[in-house]
Amino acid sequence: MCGIVGYYGPQDPKDVIVSGLKRLEYRGYDSAGVAILNDGKFKVVRAPGKLGELQKKLETEKFNGALGIGHTRWATHGVPNERNAHPHKVNGVSLVHNGIIENYAQIKERLRKDGVEFSSDTDSELVAHLIARKVKDTKDLFKAVQQVLPELTGAYSILVVWEDQPDTMVAFKNGPPLIIGVGEKEAVIASDVQAIISHTKKVMYLEDFEVAKVQGNKIEIFSATGEPRKKEIHQIEWSAEQVEKAGFKHFMLKEIHEQPRAVANAIAPHIRLDSKTVQLKNVGFSVNSLDELAKVDSEKDALATAEKLKGIERIFIVACGTSNYAGMAGKYLLERIAKIPVECDIASEFRYREPVIPPRSLVLVISQSGETADTLAALRLAKQAGATTMSICNVRHSTIDRESHGHLYMNSGAEIGVASTKAFVSTLGILNVFSIYLGRLRQAISEQQEKEFVDALLAAPAQMEAVLAYDRFFAEASGRLKAFRGLLYMGRGINFPLALEGALKLKELAYMHAEGYAAGEMKHGPLALIDERMLIVMVAPHDNHYEKTVSNLEEARARGGKIISIGTGDDPALKGISDFYLSLPKASWTINPILEAIPLQLLAYHVADAMGHDVDQPRNLAKSVTVE
Ligand code: AGP
């Protein structure tokens, strides 16, 4: 997930773009770059590493043009270095891209056959080549983009400029956000309003497959086929306090929107981009304390971790609340990918049920706060039983983190909202990494399978950004949703823990009755609950449970149930039996839970907000349950 900024206007584009990138640096900081008009040419300056490295390079650079684009990168294709940094320039066309071009291999092969030589390993550069080839015929950048659009599949937001039209910038997207700031004789286009707000509070939101054309002081929006689009100009009303919430009404909503970044931050340390393989970086099995972990020898630690984990024959995952539901999803990942037996326990049960923990067991505890009393007690019990222990925490140096043998981190940044969101999806990202790692260590997956699982993980942040668009849907639907007497969340397989999590979110935020159920259990009782005042939320992506889940839904429909279904792409079967249908991007079964979490969180958030509840601090709850 990257940050992109484009500017046309009377200010110095370098200042506007760099300050905008600074506001977007959280979206990725593997490398950064700008392409800004100078003497009729777009001068490209790029640097690996954080934005500061680019700023050093730009100190001595002067530009006399009015137009420029910039980018701060989270690498998905091609290792983070200057060669792979954006903008990419091809024959006068310069471009920045956030997202993933899924059909990049086919495009690259086609271009290679035409004799094209590449200056990077990125999928983004290919789009610059495609546009540069088209613009030779169209002699117009906007027309060239229109002709290239149908060739692209994937999640992308792109800004592109061309030296033969030095007053024109074209923007287009499918998935990741692009927002257009409408200033007095200037335009700022960026991934987030944070990069725009200091120039104007008037914005337009570009929708998927729309194309924006900035030409001089004119901003026009078109459909992909060229029909003009009339767009509403929204006024951003931010109070000073809201700036701290980055313009969001609540910390929880801000944290829901931070989730693509949170997953990216969680998995990045453990992914080797060049080989598309995973590693467990600095877990700490080679040291005895967290203080030593700070100075650990990564190579030595990797060997100690492999030595420790390859002897493991069973895993216990122990946690509370939302962390427990993440752990339950982890069971499906670990058993299907690593072929290792996994037991999941609620910590308050585990600590008192006198669990039988055989030798060569790993007890994996999950805790955002790292201070949950029951989870800590379970960890201590496991250590007393001689088990190897690992934790997945968000708060470093928390008690659970300190007392575990091995350490993995959610890396989500501070989670202020009591209802856990970004920590949950980060944990799912880490459990993906852990499953793939153990799968390779136990020779349960091939090299090709590992690459596919890693590719699916790398695509997740951009796909998550596409799903965040449902924020406005639930804001509008929340009034109707709160009228139901209760909600029944259901799913099968790895989607079942998501049903549990969705129900928990609604309970803890809206104080409404909600239950999560395995969809296969419907006939064993819940079917009796269903009438027109019970809203069913069915999590039904295109995975190996899809057909059975749809037939469960038809049973519920036949009894008058009202239905929200969450599925993959355009799904006429689900749409036909649902009152509301929410589509997710096509993703691996391992990634679906990360995408499904977002609408489930937004539903609960907006219903609670519509009820006037204190979303960030729901009644009776605390962010960390440090007592039994
Ligand atoms: C989740 O929204 C709740 N705040 C709660 O269930 C929480 O997940 C649980 O208390 C566990 O907290 P932890 O992850 O900090 O251990």
XYZ file of C-alpha atoms in Angstrom, residues 20 81 344 405 429 475 535 551 575 600:
10
model
C 1.824 15.663 1.050
C 15.622 0.224 -3.997
C -7.881 -23.293 20.284
C 9.961 -17.449 24.756
C -1.557 -11.387 8.644
C -23.204 5.065 7.222
C -31.121 -9.975 10.437
C -27.940 -23.440 0.539
C -27.551 -11.126 -4.598
C -18.292 -6.520 9.838
